Each structure stands twice: as C-alpha cells, then as structure tokens.
Tab-separated table of C-alpha atoms in Angstrom:
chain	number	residue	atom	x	y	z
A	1	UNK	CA	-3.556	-13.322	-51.909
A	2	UNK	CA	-3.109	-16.930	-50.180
A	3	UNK	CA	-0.324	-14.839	-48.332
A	4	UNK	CA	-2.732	-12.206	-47.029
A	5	UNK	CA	-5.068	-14.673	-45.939
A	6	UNK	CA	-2.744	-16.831	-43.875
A	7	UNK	CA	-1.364	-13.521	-42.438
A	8	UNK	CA	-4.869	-12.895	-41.284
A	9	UNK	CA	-5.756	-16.320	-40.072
A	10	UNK	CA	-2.670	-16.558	-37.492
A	11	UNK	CA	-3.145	-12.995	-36.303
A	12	UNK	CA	-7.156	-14.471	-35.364
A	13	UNK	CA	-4.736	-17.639	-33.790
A	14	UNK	CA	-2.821	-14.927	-31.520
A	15	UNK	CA	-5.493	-12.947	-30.607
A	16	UNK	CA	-7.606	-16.249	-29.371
A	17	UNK	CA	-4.292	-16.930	-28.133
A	18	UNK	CA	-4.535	-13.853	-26.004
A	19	UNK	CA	-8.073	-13.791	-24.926
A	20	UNK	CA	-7.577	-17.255	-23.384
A	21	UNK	CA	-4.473	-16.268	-21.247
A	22	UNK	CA	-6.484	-13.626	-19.789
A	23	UNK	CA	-9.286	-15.471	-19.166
A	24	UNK	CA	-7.486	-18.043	-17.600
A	25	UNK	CA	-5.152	-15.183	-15.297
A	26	UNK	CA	-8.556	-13.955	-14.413
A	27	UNK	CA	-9.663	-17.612	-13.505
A	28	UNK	CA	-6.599	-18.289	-11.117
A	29	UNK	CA	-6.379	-14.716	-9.743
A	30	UNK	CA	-9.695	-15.499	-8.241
A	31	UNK	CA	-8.395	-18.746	-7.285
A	32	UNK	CA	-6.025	-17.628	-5.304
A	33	UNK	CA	-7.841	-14.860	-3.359
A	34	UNK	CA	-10.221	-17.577	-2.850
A	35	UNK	CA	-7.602	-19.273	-0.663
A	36	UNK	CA	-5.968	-17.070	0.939
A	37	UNK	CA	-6.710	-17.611	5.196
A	38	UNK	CA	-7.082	-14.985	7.385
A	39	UNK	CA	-8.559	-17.010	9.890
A	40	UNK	CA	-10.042	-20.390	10.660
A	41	UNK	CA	-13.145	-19.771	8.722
A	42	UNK	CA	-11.374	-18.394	5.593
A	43	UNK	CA	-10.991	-20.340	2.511
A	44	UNK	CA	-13.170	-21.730	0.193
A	45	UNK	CA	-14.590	-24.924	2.171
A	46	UNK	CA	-17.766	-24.911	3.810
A	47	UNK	CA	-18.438	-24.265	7.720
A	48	UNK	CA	-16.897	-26.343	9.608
A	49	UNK	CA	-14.975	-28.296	7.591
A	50	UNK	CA	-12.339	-30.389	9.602
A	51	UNK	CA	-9.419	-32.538	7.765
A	52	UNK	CA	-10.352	-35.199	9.646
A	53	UNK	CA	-7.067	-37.045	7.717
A	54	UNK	CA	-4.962	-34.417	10.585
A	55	UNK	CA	-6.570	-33.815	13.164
A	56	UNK	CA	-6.021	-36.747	15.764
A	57	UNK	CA	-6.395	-37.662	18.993
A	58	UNK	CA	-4.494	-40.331	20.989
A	59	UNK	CA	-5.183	-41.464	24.572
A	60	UNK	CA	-0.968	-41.957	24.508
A	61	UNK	CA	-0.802	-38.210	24.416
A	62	UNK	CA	-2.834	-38.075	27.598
A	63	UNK	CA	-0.249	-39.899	30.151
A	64	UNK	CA	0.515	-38.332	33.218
A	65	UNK	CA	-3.295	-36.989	33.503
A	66	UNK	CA	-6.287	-37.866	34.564
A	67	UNK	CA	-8.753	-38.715	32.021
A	68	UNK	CA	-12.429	-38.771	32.259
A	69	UNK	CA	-13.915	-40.279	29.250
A	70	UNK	CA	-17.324	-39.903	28.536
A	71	UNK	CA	-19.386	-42.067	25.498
A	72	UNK	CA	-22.037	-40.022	24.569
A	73	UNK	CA	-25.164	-38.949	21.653
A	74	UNK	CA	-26.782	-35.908	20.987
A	75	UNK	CA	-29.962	-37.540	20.536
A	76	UNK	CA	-30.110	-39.440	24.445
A	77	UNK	CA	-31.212	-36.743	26.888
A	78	UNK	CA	-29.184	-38.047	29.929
A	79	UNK	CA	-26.044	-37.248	27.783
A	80	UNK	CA	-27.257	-34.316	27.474
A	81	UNK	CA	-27.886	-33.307	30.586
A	82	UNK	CA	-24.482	-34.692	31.526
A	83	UNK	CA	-22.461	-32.712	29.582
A	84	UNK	CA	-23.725	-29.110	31.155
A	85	UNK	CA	-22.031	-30.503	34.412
A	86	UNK	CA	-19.059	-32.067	32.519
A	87	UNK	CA	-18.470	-28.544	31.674
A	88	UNK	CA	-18.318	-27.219	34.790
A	89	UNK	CA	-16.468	-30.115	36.185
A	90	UNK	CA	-14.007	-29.279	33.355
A	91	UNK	CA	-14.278	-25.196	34.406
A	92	UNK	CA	-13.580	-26.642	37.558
A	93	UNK	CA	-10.155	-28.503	37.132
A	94	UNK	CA	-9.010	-26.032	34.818
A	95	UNK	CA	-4.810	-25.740	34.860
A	96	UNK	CA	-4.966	-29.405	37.106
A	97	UNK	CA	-3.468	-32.383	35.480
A	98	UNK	CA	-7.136	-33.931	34.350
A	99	UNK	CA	-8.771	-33.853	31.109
A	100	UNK	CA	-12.333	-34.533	30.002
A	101	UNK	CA	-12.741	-36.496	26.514
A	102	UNK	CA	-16.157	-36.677	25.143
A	103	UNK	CA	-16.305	-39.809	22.740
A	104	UNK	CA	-19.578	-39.251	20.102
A	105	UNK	CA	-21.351	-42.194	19.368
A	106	UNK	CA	-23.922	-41.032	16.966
A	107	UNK	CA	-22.059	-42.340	14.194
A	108	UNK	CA	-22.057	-46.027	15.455
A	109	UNK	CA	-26.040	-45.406	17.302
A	110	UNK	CA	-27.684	-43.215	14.123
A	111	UNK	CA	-26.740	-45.204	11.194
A	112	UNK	CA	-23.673	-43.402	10.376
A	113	UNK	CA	-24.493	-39.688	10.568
A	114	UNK	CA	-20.994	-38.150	9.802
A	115	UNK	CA	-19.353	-36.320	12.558
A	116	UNK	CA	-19.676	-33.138	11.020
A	117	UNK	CA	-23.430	-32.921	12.050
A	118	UNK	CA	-22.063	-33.042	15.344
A	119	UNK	CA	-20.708	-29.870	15.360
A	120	UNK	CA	-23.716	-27.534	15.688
A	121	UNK	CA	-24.536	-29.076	18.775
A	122	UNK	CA	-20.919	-28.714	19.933
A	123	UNK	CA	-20.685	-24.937	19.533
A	124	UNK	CA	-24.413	-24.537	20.840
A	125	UNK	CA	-24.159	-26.444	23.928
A	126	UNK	CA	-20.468	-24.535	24.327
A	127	UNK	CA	-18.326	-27.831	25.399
A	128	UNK	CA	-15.452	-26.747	26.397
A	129	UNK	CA	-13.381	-30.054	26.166
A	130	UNK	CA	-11.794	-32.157	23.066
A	131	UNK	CA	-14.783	-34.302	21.272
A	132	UNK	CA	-13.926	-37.629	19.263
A	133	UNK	CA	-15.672	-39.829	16.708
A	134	UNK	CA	-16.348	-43.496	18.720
A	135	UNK	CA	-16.173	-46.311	16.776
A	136	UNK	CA	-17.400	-50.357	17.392
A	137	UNK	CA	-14.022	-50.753	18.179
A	138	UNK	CA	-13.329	-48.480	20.556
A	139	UNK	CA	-16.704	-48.950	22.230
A	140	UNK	CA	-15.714	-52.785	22.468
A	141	UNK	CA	-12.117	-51.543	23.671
A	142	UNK	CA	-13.776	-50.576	27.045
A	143	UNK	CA	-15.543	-53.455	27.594
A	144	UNK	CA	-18.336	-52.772	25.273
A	145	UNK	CA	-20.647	-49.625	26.123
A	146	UNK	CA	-24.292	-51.273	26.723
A	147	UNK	CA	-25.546	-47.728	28.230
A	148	UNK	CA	-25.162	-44.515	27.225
A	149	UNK	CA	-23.631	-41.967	29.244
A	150	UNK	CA	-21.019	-43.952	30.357
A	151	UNK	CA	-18.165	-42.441	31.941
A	152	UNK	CA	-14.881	-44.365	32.784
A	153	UNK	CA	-12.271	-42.558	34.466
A	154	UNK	CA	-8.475	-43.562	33.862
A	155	UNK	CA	-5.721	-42.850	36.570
A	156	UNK	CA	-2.192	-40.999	35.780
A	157	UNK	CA	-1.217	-44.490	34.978
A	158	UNK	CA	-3.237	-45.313	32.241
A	159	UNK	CA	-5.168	-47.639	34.498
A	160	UNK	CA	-9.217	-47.406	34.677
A	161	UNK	CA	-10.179	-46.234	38.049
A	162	UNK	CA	-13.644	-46.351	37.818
A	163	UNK	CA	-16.950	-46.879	35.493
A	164	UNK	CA	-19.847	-45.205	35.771
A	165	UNK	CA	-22.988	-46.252	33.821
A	166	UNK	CA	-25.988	-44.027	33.160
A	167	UNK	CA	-26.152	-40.353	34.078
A	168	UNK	CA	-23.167	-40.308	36.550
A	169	UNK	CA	-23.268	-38.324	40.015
A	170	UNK	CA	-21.011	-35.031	39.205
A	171	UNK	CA	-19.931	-34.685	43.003
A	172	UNK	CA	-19.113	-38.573	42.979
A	173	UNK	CA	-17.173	-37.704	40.043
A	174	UNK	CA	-14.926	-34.714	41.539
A	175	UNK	CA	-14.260	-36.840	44.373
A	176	UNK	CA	-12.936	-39.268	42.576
A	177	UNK	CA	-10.846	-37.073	40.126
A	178	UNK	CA	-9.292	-35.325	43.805
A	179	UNK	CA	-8.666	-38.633	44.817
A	180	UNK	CA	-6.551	-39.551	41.875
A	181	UNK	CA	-4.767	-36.205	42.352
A	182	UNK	CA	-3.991	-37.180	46.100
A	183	UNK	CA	-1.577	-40.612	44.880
A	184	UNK	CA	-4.976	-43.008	45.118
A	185	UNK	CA	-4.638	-45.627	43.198
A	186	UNK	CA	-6.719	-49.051	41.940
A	187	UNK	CA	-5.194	-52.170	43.528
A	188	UNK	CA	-6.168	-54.233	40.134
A	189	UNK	CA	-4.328	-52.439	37.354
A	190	UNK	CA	-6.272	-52.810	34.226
A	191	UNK	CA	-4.756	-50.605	31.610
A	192	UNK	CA	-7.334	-48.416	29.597
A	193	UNK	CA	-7.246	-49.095	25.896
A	194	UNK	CA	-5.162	-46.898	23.468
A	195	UNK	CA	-7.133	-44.905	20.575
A	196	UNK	CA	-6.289	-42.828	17.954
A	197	UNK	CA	-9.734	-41.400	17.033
A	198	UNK	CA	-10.938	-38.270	14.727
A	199	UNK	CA	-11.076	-35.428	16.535
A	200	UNK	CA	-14.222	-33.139	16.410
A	201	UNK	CA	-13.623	-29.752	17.879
C-alpha cells in the first residue's frame, strides 16, 4: 500500500515536472520572438531607445572637415528658427568636406530633462545633421556659452575660425564655410576643444 502511494506521489512530481518545462519553453519562445530585429524599431524597448553607452561622438573623428557647431534648446525660439536654415545650409554642402553638429543643451538649461525627450523634436523639425548631449563641461570647453544659439565654426585644422553669438546670419555663415574650403585660414590658431559626447540621432 505505502508502495502504491509513493508510486503515485512521484508520478504527480513528474507530471509538475512536465507542466513547468512547458510553461517555461512557452515563456522563452516568446522571449525570443520578442527580440528578434527586423529593423531599427524592432525589439522589445520602447521608441526611441538609444544605448547611449555606444553610440558616440568625437570631434577627433571630424579632422580634415569643417565643422560648424551649434549649442542649442528646444525651448529658445532663436534656436529654433536657426536650425530650419542650418538645414538647408547642411542640404547645401552636402558631399563637401563640412559638417554641421548640433550640441543640445536642454539637459544642462531644463534641469536635466534626459536627452531622449529630445528626440520628438528631432524627427519633427527633420534635422538632418548628427545631434549631441552638451554638458557644463563642454559648454565651458568653448569658452563658456553665455547665449544661446551660439555657433562656432572650426577650420580643417581643428582651429576655431569664428564665433557667432545669438541667431547667426546664414549667408555670413556660407561665406565663411567657402572660405575655409578656399585654404583661408585664422592667423591665431586656437585649437577647438575635443569631446566625446552622447549622440542623439
């Protein structure tokens, strides 16, 4: 009898056994279809999500090019405003050795809003060049940014060719970025600070 009853109490064992293997299958079948990317918005994080741990930028990489770098916040209207013809200019010198940075400041200006709440106004207002986090230290890098736009443009030599405070003068601007193209250069060299900054977009 005490036979019987052991019999039946490890055949209960298996079958519990069994029912949690398949339970658990089921659990990491759906796991993995979960996962698997056909695309950048596959997979099971939420919009937008950006390993900001990978994705990098560095000024370094930049060498050789003309960089316009432009400290900027959604919330300042000047910015902007700016940005709508900082896409064109960028339209403009498309396949040219130049390159537009935009470096957000809402982070350091709004109290640390993350840079992920950035993004909707990225895809909306359709900028077409890379977009970093700023930082203090990169804002105090430059020189420290008192007014926002501000727009400092850096020669194929790493040096800073120009500043430009407030809403900047978009034809000034192109003339400036041809002249660099030409061989102009600044006669005091004052090399523009390296970053390696979270990258947005």
């Amino acid at each position: 009898m005490a036979n019987k009853e052991s019999k039946k109490t490890l055949t209960q064992r298996q079958k519990n056994w069994i029912y949690s293997g398949i339970f658990f299958s089921i659990v990491l079948l759906l796991f993995v279809l979960n996962n698997i990317n056909s695309g950048p918005d596959s997979g099971p994080y939420p919009p937008y999500y950006i390993d900001s741990q990978k994705k990098k930028l560095n000024l370094n990489d930049f060498k050789g090019k003309v960089v316009v770098l432009n400290f900027w916040a959604t919330w300042n209207a000047d910015c902007r405003k700016e940005i709508r013809e900082l896409i064109k200019t960028k339209d403009e010198f498309r396949g040219k050795d130049v390159e537009i940075i935009g470096i957000n400041l809402d982070a350091v200006t709004q109290g640390g809003i993350t840079f992920s709440e950035v993004i909707p106004f990225i895809n909306n207002a359709k900028i077409n060049y890379p977009v970093v986090v700023g930082t203090d230290k990169t804002m105090n890098s430059y020189g420290g940014i008192k007014n926002i736009p501000t727009t400092i443009i850096i020669d194929k030599e790493g040096n800073i060719y120009s500043r430009i405070e407030g809403l900047s003068d978009q034809s000034k601007l192109t003339e400036q970025i041809e002249e660099i193209l030409s061989g102009k250069s600044v006669k005091d060299k004052v090399a523009a600070a390296e970053f390696n900054l979270r990258q947005i977009n």
